[in-house]
Amino acid sequence: MQDFLDWTVVIGILSSGIRLATPYLYAAIGETFGQRSGVLNLGVDGIMLLAAFSSYFTVLTLGSPWLGLLVAILVGGLMGIAMGFISITLQAEQGISGIGVYLFGLGLSDLLFQKFVGTAKAISGFKEFPIPLLSKIPFFGDIFFSQSVLVYGAYLLIPLAWFILNKTTFGLNIRAVGENPEAADSLGVSVQKTRYLTLTLGGILAGIAGASLSIALLNVFQQNLTNGMGFIAVALVYFGGWRPFYVLLGSLIFSFVNALQVWMQVLGVPIPSDIAVMMPYVLTIVVLIFSAGRVRPPAALTKTYERGS
Amino acid sequence: MAIAKLLPSGHPRIDHMEMRHISKRFPGVIANDRVNFDVRAGEIHALLGENGAGKSTLMRQLYGLYQPDEGEIIFDGQGKTILSPNDAIKLGIGMIHQHFMLVNSLTVAENVALGLKSSKGFLTDLDVVVKRIEELTKLYGLKVDPHAYIWQLSVGEQQRVEIIKALYRGAALLILDEPTAVLTPQEVNEFFAILGQMASEGHALIFISHKLGEVMDFTHRVTVLRDGKNAGETLTKDTSKTELAEMMVGRQLKLVPDKAPVKVGQARLMLKNVSALSDRGLPALKQVSLELRAGEILGLAGVSGNGQLELAEVIAGLRPLSAGQVLIDGQDISRKSPAQIIERGLSYIPEERNRDGMIKDFNIAENLILRENNKAPYAKNGLLNFSVITKTAQTLVQQFTVKTPSVETPIKNLSGGNAQKVILARELSRNPSVLIAAQPTRGVDIGASEYLRDQIVRQREKGTATLLISEDLDEILALSDRIAIIFHGEIMGILAREEASLERIGLMIAGEA
Amino acid sequence: MKRLVVSLCLLLGLAWAQDAFKVAVVMPSATNDLAFSESMYDSLLAIQEEMGADNFEFDYADGTFVVDDAAAAIRDWASQGYDLIIAHGSQYGAPLQEIAPDFPDVSFAWGTAGDTFGMDNVYAYEAASDQGGYVNGVIAATLSKSGIIGVVGPIEVGDAKLYVDGFKIGATATNPEVQVNVNYIGSFGDVALATEAANTHAEAGADVLTGSAQMVVGAIGVAKERGLLWLGTQASQTELAPEIVVANQVYDWTVILKPIIEQVKAGKLGGEAYVITLENGGLDMEINDNAGADAKAAAEAAISGIIDGSIAPLGE
């Protein structure tokens, strides 16, 4: 058993946590947009799976990770629109619609995988891309600036999402539609259009989340590859109080603690594995309960909107 | 003169808007039947009518939410077609809905900016909006902090935000749909002061209401609708409340019910030094003592929020008292459960009738037996006897003139007046010792109000002791034998009907006498 | 979706082959997971080939990681006239214990487990995966240059725990200096965390890795990427990364399925527990050439030691 807190370990935990958080960040920020506009999309995990497979298959057959990413964006966007069609246009109950989208993505990704790939094959996806100069900074360079492009993207997304929500007219529309769609409608803000846009955006981000797994971090596909990550992402949105930076905080705590418990086990710290694997869940909930404070969910969340009703 | 055509906000005024021969049909209903209506710059024009008279339908056509089947809308001599609220806004029309169209989690400025094109493209231009709001608040004397969140504002302030929203969008003509329903009396006065100023500066204002007092006090002209048709149009100074009320309902009305003298009997409800806390844990009632005798109506006058709700709840057993004693017919009920208090003969018409007075998804018959649903003859051995229930319900519906297709209709489908009649029927049919009637006619049509008041007076003749809690001083004066004034949880005094006047009570409820 | 396929197969089966022996199996992951479910699927295919498609049919529901779904499938099949229903996953034990008594004429088998619940229509089966684990441990200790070996485990139960425990003993028996770092990720399906666990082992200095269950595909990817050696178990994982997979312990369930089928045909519906071992051929060590002669020799020695009883990985 080596020294638990030497620099290799600290760097290992941090860079591992940064990677682990990546898919959660894309998926949870996408979900944040949807929920701020009043739509709960429980289909994130299914969208992630379908996009993960599509991008994986693209890279497997055509070789280009960038093309794979593009396909993930398209597939994710289309699935977002599909969710919109079911829950906005057809006004189906949101929770049920989302579960439908999830099961569709889970089943179809598996079916296509069995049919066109068969057994898991490793692919060569996005490589680590050390940022010139920055990656040479001692300590921080290894942690923050020697990762895959999709990892950088996830962290740039947080301030961008905050900016969109709080500083743009689109963000203002989103927040209004999620709180009081009637008021927004009375001022000429289209509730349907806004919600379709957030769901499409959410779908695209869920798609990138899936791709970040299959063509950047894991470079493989398997049935149910996400293993429920999409649902954890939805939970992170709630715990983060629908605010991008708190969602980031939640994702990071969850991932860092997960990386920490992996390291603790690897280094032989005497702790039962059952307890170790619970740590990230317990700590994330505890920290967010105390830091994020009590935040009201968007008032129109899960409510379908029909003019004049 | 071109300059005189501009409003303080800098937008052009609308000198004359006319709606001519407007007809609008819905399946099975003619909501508007060749209605004429017009409004001029500089006036507050009341559009008066009972619920369902067609006021809102008419205004929704002006605001582009519906299109008329027949008729024309003319702005300063020019016919216009208004297909959407956006068209209406472009013509200079603003509408303030009865339920505010505000997003609570956004700031005032954000609410105003919502849906407007930003001067900074896809970025919001809240600094520009804030500046303009500050200009408008100065010009119109509408005090509001543009950076405040809506949830931090009082109802009156929220209404000012609605007006600013309309002015910001260049409204010259404002439609106000029952705007005072949610305001306290002080707020109503401030609100009309603002409207008066706006009118004097060239805005045209349409005030939709069924409150006669406000129409008489604050408007210049009145158009009355009844059953979708014009029922009259007059200058406010040339008419009276009684005349307007009769135009609304189309028959003679007794705003003050006949009261036969009744011999006052023994004390039925006694409160001895009752104190209680509010929901927030602050003292809401301080040493309140009252005595109600058989055959009398005691009016409790006061501005809402001065302890009336808590007083009613303490008597009904819904709120614990921190000190004192309540007795019904000499029996102490201070620590009894609501069910036991009902047993002792209390009937209660709650202020929040939609929340506390009925179960909205239940039908009329079910709501009528709520109090006694587990007793004979409605139930036996835990099973409901539906034939008896339906029969009783039909009798009561007929007796209390509830307008409904059947007793199986869900109560939420009834108008406010009819729903209140159902509650009244339930509470009076058991011939109570004590009746608490809290705001019995709030939000109720004038025709139904007349009926409800009359029933309360008839009950008095049967020996019930009634506590009438109302903010409507006209109602208090019309029904009460004695009047108690409550202020900050204390009884400021009790007046006999003869010594009470509107002015005197008005001062007392403000804590000034 | 799969239920539909299963029903169709069933209809066709009823119409065409009255006398065929009919098996249904529910599995937690895909039939090509390179691990647990694949081992059962391949075994059933082998039996079918041997007995002929007219005499042996099987239907399956794979990817049934939700236990309630598996319970529903088991109950459906039980009422549809199957000769033998296999619940392939220790997590299916609880529902099986409830369902089996309701269908006394149907034979059930479940694993990996050693407990038949005392019911005479339930067979149990398990793998002595500690044996192959031991052999893999011997190979790992022989090949490791850094002296550090990493293990990515799923949940600390069942055959995964047996494998890992056997592996540790095999490695330290070969070289007491060797350090075996073990990590259980708490899931059979979390590929992302298994990948990170493999990364962590590499960062901690491991140059040989192993792991059990279907979520290891990501870990094998890490090994491939970083040029570390990998030892597989349950099924052959060589095809995923031929250059770095040096050995696999492969489960061959035919060894126990055949006697179970014979017993069921003879009218004995359960009550026995079976184990696949190196000795009975249910465990097969596939050692690739890239293991090198030394490791191969050490492995062969360990195998014969286990078979003749001179080595008992977890004691007696």
Short mmCIF file of N, CA, C and O in Angstrom, two decimals, chain A residues 178-273:
data_model
loop_
_atom_site.label_atom_id
_atom_site.label_comp_id
_atom_site.label_asym_id
_atom_site.label_seq_id
_atom_site.Cartn_x
_atom_site.Cartn_y
_atom_site.Cartn_z
N GLY A 178 -41.24 28.21 -18.79
CA GLY A 178 -41.20 27.17 -17.77
C GLY A 178 -41.92 27.57 -16.49
O GLY A 178 -42.27 26.74 -15.69
N GLU A 179 -42.09 28.87 -16.29
CA GLU A 179 -42.74 29.33 -15.06
C GLU A 179 -44.21 29.62 -15.30
O GLU A 179 -45.06 29.22 -14.51
N ASN A 180 -44.50 30.36 -16.33
CA ASN A 180 -45.88 30.79 -16.58
C ASN A 180 -46.12 30.87 -18.08
O ASN A 180 -46.05 31.95 -18.66
N PRO A 181 -46.40 29.72 -18.69
CA PRO A 181 -46.54 29.70 -20.15
C PRO A 181 -47.66 30.62 -20.63
O PRO A 181 -47.55 31.20 -21.71
N GLU A 182 -48.71 30.76 -19.83
CA GLU A 182 -49.81 31.62 -20.23
C GLU A 182 -49.34 33.06 -20.40
O GLU A 182 -49.69 33.74 -21.37
N ALA A 183 -48.53 33.52 -19.43
CA ALA A 183 -48.03 34.89 -19.50
C ALA A 183 -47.13 35.05 -20.72
O ALA A 183 -47.22 36.05 -21.45
N ALA A 184 -46.27 34.08 -20.95
CA ALA A 184 -45.37 34.16 -22.10
C ALA A 184 -46.18 34.21 -23.39
O ALA A 184 -45.93 35.03 -24.27
N ASP A 185 -47.18 33.36 -23.47
CA ASP A 185 -48.02 33.31 -24.66
C ASP A 185 -48.71 34.64 -24.89
O ASP A 185 -48.81 35.13 -26.00
N SER A 186 -49.18 35.26 -23.79
CA SER A 186 -49.90 36.53 -23.93
C SER A 186 -49.01 37.63 -24.45
O SER A 186 -49.49 38.65 -24.90
N LEU A 187 -47.70 37.45 -24.36
CA LEU A 187 -46.77 38.47 -24.85
C LEU A 187 -46.15 38.06 -26.18
O LEU A 187 -45.14 38.61 -26.61
N GLY A 188 -46.73 37.04 -26.81
CA GLY A 188 -46.26 36.68 -28.14
C GLY A 188 -45.06 35.74 -28.15
O GLY A 188 -44.44 35.55 -29.18
N VAL A 189 -44.72 35.16 -26.98
CA VAL A 189 -43.65 34.17 -26.97
C VAL A 189 -44.29 32.80 -27.20
O VAL A 189 -45.15 32.39 -26.43
N SER A 190 -43.88 32.12 -28.26
CA SER A 190 -44.51 30.84 -28.57
C SER A 190 -44.02 29.76 -27.61
O SER A 190 -42.84 29.43 -27.56
N VAL A 191 -44.97 29.23 -26.83
CA VAL A 191 -44.63 28.21 -25.85
C VAL A 191 -44.14 26.95 -26.56
O VAL A 191 -43.12 26.35 -26.21
N GLN A 192 -44.87 26.56 -27.60
CA GLN A 192 -44.52 25.34 -28.32
C GLN A 192 -43.14 25.45 -28.95
O GLN A 192 -42.32 24.54 -28.84
N LYS A 193 -42.91 26.58 -29.63
CA LYS A 193 -41.63 26.73 -30.32
C LYS A 193 -40.48 26.70 -29.31
O LYS A 193 -39.48 26.00 -29.52
N THR A 194 -40.64 27.43 -28.22
CA THR A 194 -39.58 27.47 -27.22
C THR A 194 -39.29 26.07 -26.68
O THR A 194 -38.15 25.65 -26.54
N ARG A 195 -40.35 25.33 -26.39
CA ARG A 195 -40.16 23.99 -25.82
C ARG A 195 -39.56 23.03 -26.84
O ARG A 195 -38.73 22.20 -26.50
N TYR A 196 -39.98 23.15 -28.09
CA TYR A 196 -39.36 22.31 -29.13
C TYR A 196 -37.86 22.60 -29.21
O TYR A 196 -37.03 21.69 -29.32
N LEU A 197 -37.52 23.90 -29.14
CA LEU A 197 -36.10 24.25 -29.24
C LEU A 197 -35.30 23.69 -28.07
O LEU A 197 -34.22 23.13 -28.26
N THR A 198 -35.83 23.81 -26.85
CA THR A 198 -35.06 23.30 -25.70
C THR A 198 -34.95 21.78 -25.75
O THR A 198 -33.93 21.23 -25.40
N LEU A 199 -36.02 21.13 -26.22
CA LEU A 199 -35.94 19.67 -26.28
C LEU A 199 -34.97 19.21 -27.35
O LEU A 199 -34.26 18.22 -27.19
N THR A 200 -34.95 19.95 -28.47
CA THR A 200 -34.00 19.61 -29.52
C THR A 200 -32.57 19.82 -29.02
O THR A 200 -31.69 18.97 -29.19
N LEU A 201 -32.37 20.96 -28.38
CA LEU A 201 -31.05 21.24 -27.81
C LEU A 201 -30.68 20.18 -26.78
O LEU A 201 -29.55 19.67 -26.76
N GLY A 202 -31.65 19.85 -25.93
CA GLY A 202 -31.41 18.81 -24.92
C GLY A 202 -31.08 17.48 -25.57
O GLY A 202 -30.20 16.74 -25.11
N GLY A 203 -31.78 17.16 -26.66
CA GLY A 203 -31.51 15.92 -27.39
C GLY A 203 -30.11 15.92 -27.98
O GLY A 203 -29.38 14.94 -27.89
N ILE A 204 -29.72 17.05 -28.56
CA ILE A 204 -28.38 17.16 -29.14
C ILE A 204 -27.32 16.94 -28.05
O ILE A 204 -26.36 16.19 -28.24
N LEU A 205 -27.52 17.58 -26.91
CA LEU A 205 -26.54 17.44 -25.83
C LEU A 205 -26.53 16.02 -25.27
O LEU A 205 -25.47 15.47 -24.96
N ALA A 206 -27.70 15.40 -25.18
CA ALA A 206 -27.74 14.00 -24.74
C ALA A 206 -27.01 13.14 -25.77
O ALA A 206 -26.31 12.17 -25.43
N GLY A 207 -27.17 13.49 -27.05
CA GLY A 207 -26.46 12.77 -28.12
C GLY A 207 -24.96 12.89 -27.94
O GLY A 207 -24.22 11.90 -28.04
N ILE A 208 -24.49 14.10 -27.67
CA ILE A 208 -23.05 14.29 -27.46
C ILE A 208 -22.60 13.52 -26.21
O ILE A 208 -21.51 12.94 -26.18
N ALA A 209 -23.47 13.50 -25.20
CA ALA A 209 -23.14 12.73 -23.99
C ALA A 209 -22.91 11.27 -24.35
O ALA A 209 -21.94 10.65 -23.89
N GLY A 210 -23.81 10.72 -25.18
CA GLY A 210 -23.66 9.33 -25.60
C GLY A 210 -22.37 9.14 -26.39
O GLY A 210 -21.61 8.19 -26.17
N ALA A 211 -22.11 10.08 -27.31
CA ALA A 211 -20.90 9.98 -28.13
C ALA A 211 -19.65 10.09 -27.26
O ALA A 211 -18.64 9.42 -27.51
N SER A 212 -19.71 10.93 -26.23
CA SER A 212 -18.52 11.09 -25.38
C SER A 212 -18.15 9.76 -24.73
O SER A 212 -16.99 9.50 -24.46
N LEU A 213 -19.16 8.91 -24.52
CA LEU A 213 -18.86 7.58 -23.99
C LEU A 213 -18.29 6.67 -25.07
O LEU A 213 -17.21 6.12 -24.94
N SER A 214 -19.06 6.53 -26.16
CA SER A 214 -18.74 5.47 -27.11
C SER A 214 -17.58 5.81 -28.03
O SER A 214 -16.90 4.91 -28.52
N ILE A 215 -17.32 7.10 -28.29
CA ILE A 215 -16.23 7.39 -29.23
C ILE A 215 -15.13 8.27 -28.62
O ILE A 215 -14.24 8.72 -29.34
N ALA A 216 -15.20 8.53 -27.32
CA ALA A 216 -14.12 9.32 -26.74
C ALA A 216 -13.55 8.66 -25.47
O ALA A 216 -12.36 8.43 -25.37
N LEU A 217 -14.44 8.33 -24.53
CA LEU A 217 -13.93 7.84 -23.25
C LEU A 217 -13.78 6.33 -23.22
O LEU A 217 -12.82 5.80 -22.67
N LEU A 218 -14.74 5.59 -23.84
CA LEU A 218 -14.72 4.13 -23.74
C LEU A 218 -14.30 3.46 -25.04
O LEU A 218 -13.77 2.36 -25.04
N ASN A 219 -14.60 4.11 -26.17
CA ASN A 219 -14.27 3.58 -27.48
C ASN A 219 -14.78 2.16 -27.70
O ASN A 219 -14.11 1.31 -28.26
N VAL A 220 -15.99 1.93 -27.27
CA VAL A 220 -16.60 0.62 -27.42
C VAL A 220 -18.10 0.82 -27.30
O VAL A 220 -18.57 1.84 -26.79
N PHE A 221 -18.88 -0.14 -27.78
CA PHE A 221 -20.31 -0.10 -27.51
C PHE A 221 -20.75 -1.44 -26.98
O PHE A 221 -20.16 -2.48 -27.29
N GLN A 222 -21.76 -1.40 -26.13
CA GLN A 222 -22.31 -2.61 -25.56
C GLN A 222 -23.77 -2.33 -25.26
O GLN A 222 -24.16 -1.18 -25.07
N GLN A 223 -24.56 -3.40 -25.22
CA GLN A 223 -25.95 -3.23 -24.83
C GLN A 223 -26.04 -2.43 -23.53
O GLN A 223 -25.29 -2.68 -22.59
N ASN A 224 -26.96 -1.44 -23.51
CA ASN A 224 -27.16 -0.62 -22.31
C ASN A 224 -25.84 -0.02 -21.80
O ASN A 224 -25.56 -0.02 -20.61
N LEU A 225 -25.07 0.51 -22.74
CA LEU A 225 -23.75 1.05 -22.40
C LEU A 225 -23.81 2.11 -21.30
O LEU A 225 -22.92 2.20 -20.45
N THR A 226 -24.87 2.92 -21.32
CA THR A 226 -24.94 4.05 -20.38
C THR A 226 -25.25 3.60 -18.96
O THR A 226 -24.98 4.32 -18.01
N ASN A 227 -25.89 2.43 -18.83
CA ASN A 227 -26.15 1.88 -17.50
C ASN A 227 -26.90 2.88 -16.61
O ASN A 227 -26.57 3.07 -15.45
N GLY A 228 -27.88 3.58 -17.21
CA GLY A 228 -28.70 4.49 -16.40
C GLY A 228 -28.12 5.86 -16.11
O GLY A 228 -28.67 6.61 -15.32
N MET A 229 -26.99 6.20 -16.78
CA MET A 229 -26.40 7.53 -16.55
C MET A 229 -27.38 8.67 -16.84
O MET A 229 -27.36 9.70 -16.17
N GLY A 230 -28.23 8.48 -17.84
CA GLY A 230 -29.19 9.52 -18.20
C GLY A 230 -30.12 9.84 -17.05
O GLY A 230 -30.50 10.99 -16.83
N PHE A 231 -30.47 8.82 -16.28
CA PHE A 231 -31.37 9.06 -15.16
C PHE A 231 -30.64 9.79 -14.02
O PHE A 231 -31.20 10.65 -13.35
N ILE A 232 -29.37 9.42 -13.85
CA ILE A 232 -28.59 10.15 -12.84
C ILE A 232 -28.46 11.61 -13.26
O ILE A 232 -28.54 12.53 -12.43
N ALA A 233 -28.31 11.84 -14.57
CA ALA A 233 -28.23 13.22 -15.06
C ALA A 233 -29.49 13.99 -14.71
O ALA A 233 -29.44 15.14 -14.26
N VAL A 234 -30.66 13.35 -14.88
CA VAL A 234 -31.92 14.02 -14.53
C VAL A 234 -31.93 14.36 -13.03
O VAL A 234 -32.31 15.46 -12.62
N ALA A 235 -31.46 13.41 -12.23
CA ALA A 235 -31.41 13.66 -10.78
C ALA A 235 -30.47 14.82 -10.47
O ALA A 235 -30.76 15.66 -9.62
N LEU A 236 -29.35 14.89 -11.18
CA LEU A 236 -28.39 15.97 -10.95
C LEU A 236 -29.02 17.33 -11.25
O LEU A 236 -28.72 18.33 -10.59
N VAL A 237 -29.91 17.37 -12.25
CA VAL A 237 -30.58 18.63 -12.57
C VAL A 237 -31.44 19.08 -11.39
O VAL A 237 -31.43 20.24 -11.00
N TYR A 238 -32.16 18.13 -10.80
CA TYR A 238 -32.99 18.47 -9.64
C TYR A 238 -32.12 18.95 -8.48
O TYR A 238 -32.37 19.98 -7.88
N PHE A 239 -31.08 18.14 -8.19
CA PHE A 239 -30.24 18.50 -7.05
C PHE A 239 -29.50 19.80 -7.29
O PHE A 239 -29.22 20.54 -6.36
N GLY A 240 -29.18 20.08 -8.55
CA GLY A 240 -28.49 21.33 -8.87
C GLY A 240 -29.43 22.52 -8.96
O GLY A 240 -29.00 23.61 -9.32
N GLY A 241 -30.70 22.29 -8.63
CA GLY A 241 -31.64 23.40 -8.61
C GLY A 241 -31.78 24.08 -9.96
O GLY A 241 -31.98 25.30 -10.01
N TRP A 242 -31.64 23.36 -11.05
CA TRP A 242 -31.88 23.89 -12.40
C TRP A 242 -30.92 25.01 -12.77
O TRP A 242 -31.20 25.83 -13.62
N ARG A 243 -29.76 25.05 -12.10
CA ARG A 243 -28.78 26.10 -12.39
C ARG A 243 -27.49 25.44 -12.86
O ARG A 243 -26.95 24.57 -12.16
N PRO A 244 -26.96 25.86 -14.01
CA PRO A 244 -25.81 25.18 -14.62
C PRO A 244 -24.63 24.99 -13.67
O PRO A 244 -24.06 23.90 -13.62
N PHE A 245 -24.28 26.02 -12.90
CA PHE A 245 -23.08 25.87 -12.08
C PHE A 245 -23.28 24.90 -10.92
O PHE A 245 -22.37 24.22 -10.49
N TYR A 246 -24.50 24.81 -10.42
CA TYR A 246 -24.76 23.82 -9.38
C TYR A 246 -24.85 22.42 -9.96
O TYR A 246 -24.50 21.43 -9.31
N VAL A 247 -25.33 22.33 -11.21
CA VAL A 247 -25.32 21.04 -11.89
C VAL A 247 -23.87 20.58 -12.06
O VAL A 247 -23.53 19.42 -11.84
N LEU A 248 -23.02 21.53 -12.42
CA LEU A 248 -21.59 21.23 -12.55
C LEU A 248 -21.04 20.75 -11.20
O LEU A 248 -20.36 19.73 -11.12
N LEU A 249 -21.38 21.49 -10.16
CA LEU A 249 -20.91 21.12 -8.83
C LEU A 249 -21.33 19.69 -8.48
O LEU A 249 -20.51 18.88 -8.04
N GLY A 250 -22.61 19.40 -8.72
CA GLY A 250 -23.11 18.06 -8.42
C GLY A 250 -22.39 16.99 -9.23
O GLY A 250 -21.98 15.96 -8.70
N SER A 251 -22.23 17.26 -10.53
CA SER A 251 -21.57 16.27 -11.39
C SER A 251 -20.14 16.04 -10.92
O SER A 251 -19.65 14.90 -10.92
N LEU A 252 -19.47 17.12 -10.55
CA LEU A 252 -18.07 17.00 -10.14
C LEU A 252 -17.94 16.25 -8.82
O LEU A 252 -17.10 15.36 -8.67
N ILE A 253 -18.79 16.59 -7.86
CA ILE A 253 -18.71 15.87 -6.59
C ILE A 253 -18.94 14.39 -6.82
O ILE A 253 -18.17 13.54 -6.37
N PHE A 254 -20.00 14.09 -7.58
CA PHE A 254 -20.33 12.70 -7.85
C PHE A 254 -19.14 11.99 -8.48
O PHE A 254 -18.75 10.90 -8.07
N SER A 255 -18.53 12.64 -9.46
CA SER A 255 -17.47 11.99 -10.22
C SER A 255 -16.16 11.93 -9.43
O SER A 255 -15.45 10.92 -9.47
N PHE A 256 -15.84 13.00 -8.72
CA PHE A 256 -14.61 12.99 -7.93
C PHE A 256 -14.69 11.93 -6.84
O PHE A 256 -13.73 11.19 -6.60
N VAL A 257 -15.83 11.87 -6.18
CA VAL A 257 -15.95 10.88 -5.11
C VAL A 257 -15.90 9.47 -5.69
O VAL A 257 -15.32 8.56 -5.11
N ASN A 258 -16.49 9.31 -6.88
CA ASN A 258 -16.42 8.03 -7.54
C ASN A 258 -14.96 7.67 -7.85
O ASN A 258 -14.51 6.55 -7.59
N ALA A 259 -14.22 8.63 -8.40
CA ALA A 259 -12.81 8.40 -8.71
C ALA A 259 -12.04 8.12 -7.42
O ALA A 259 -11.18 7.23 -7.38
N LEU A 260 -12.41 8.85 -6.38
CA LEU A 260 -11.73 8.67 -5.08
C LEU A 260 -11.93 7.26 -4.55
O LEU A 260 -10.99 6.60 -4.11
N GLN A 261 -13.19 6.79 -4.63
CA GLN A 261 -13.45 5.46 -4.06
C GLN A 261 -12.76 4.38 -4.89
O GLN A 261 -12.30 3.37 -4.36
N VAL A 262 -12.67 4.61 -6.21
CA VAL A 262 -11.94 3.65 -7.06
C VAL A 262 -10.48 3.59 -6.60
O VAL A 262 -9.91 2.52 -6.40
N TRP A 263 -9.88 4.76 -6.43
CA TRP A 263 -8.49 4.82 -5.99
C TRP A 263 -8.31 4.18 -4.61
O TRP A 263 -7.36 3.46 -4.36
N MET A 264 -9.24 4.49 -3.71
CA MET A 264 -9.13 3.93 -2.36
C MET A 264 -9.10 2.41 -2.41
O MET A 264 -8.30 1.76 -1.75
N GLN A 265 -9.98 1.84 -3.24
CA GLN A 265 -9.99 0.38 -3.35
C GLN A 265 -8.70 -0.14 -3.97
O GLN A 265 -8.13 -1.12 -3.51
N VAL A 266 -8.28 0.56 -5.04
CA VAL A 266 -7.07 0.11 -5.74
C VAL A 266 -5.87 0.13 -4.79
O VAL A 266 -5.04 -0.76 -4.80
N LEU A 267 -5.81 1.15 -3.95
CA LEU A 267 -4.67 1.28 -3.06
C LEU A 267 -4.84 0.45 -1.79
O LEU A 267 -4.01 0.52 -0.88
N GLY A 268 -5.93 -0.29 -1.73
CA GLY A 268 -6.08 -1.21 -0.61
C GLY A 268 -6.52 -0.57 0.69
O GLY A 268 -6.31 -1.14 1.76
N VAL A 269 -7.11 0.61 0.63
CA VAL A 269 -7.68 1.19 1.85
C VAL A 269 -8.76 0.25 2.36
O VAL A 269 -9.65 -0.14 1.61
N PRO A 270 -8.69 -0.17 3.61
CA PRO A 270 -9.63 -1.19 4.06
C PRO A 270 -11.04 -0.63 4.25
O PRO A 270 -11.37 -0.10 5.30
N ILE A 271 -11.81 -0.73 3.21
CA ILE A 271 -13.19 -0.26 3.27
C ILE A 271 -13.99 -1.23 2.42
O ILE A 271 -13.57 -1.58 1.32
N PRO A 272 -15.12 -1.75 2.92
CA PRO A 272 -15.88 -2.72 2.13
C PRO A 272 -16.30 -2.10 0.79
O PRO A 272 -16.69 -0.93 0.74
N SER A 273 -16.20 -2.88 -0.28
CA SER A 273 -16.50 -2.32 -1.60
C SER A 273 -17.96 -1.85 -1.68
O SER A 273 -18.27 -0.89 -2.36
#
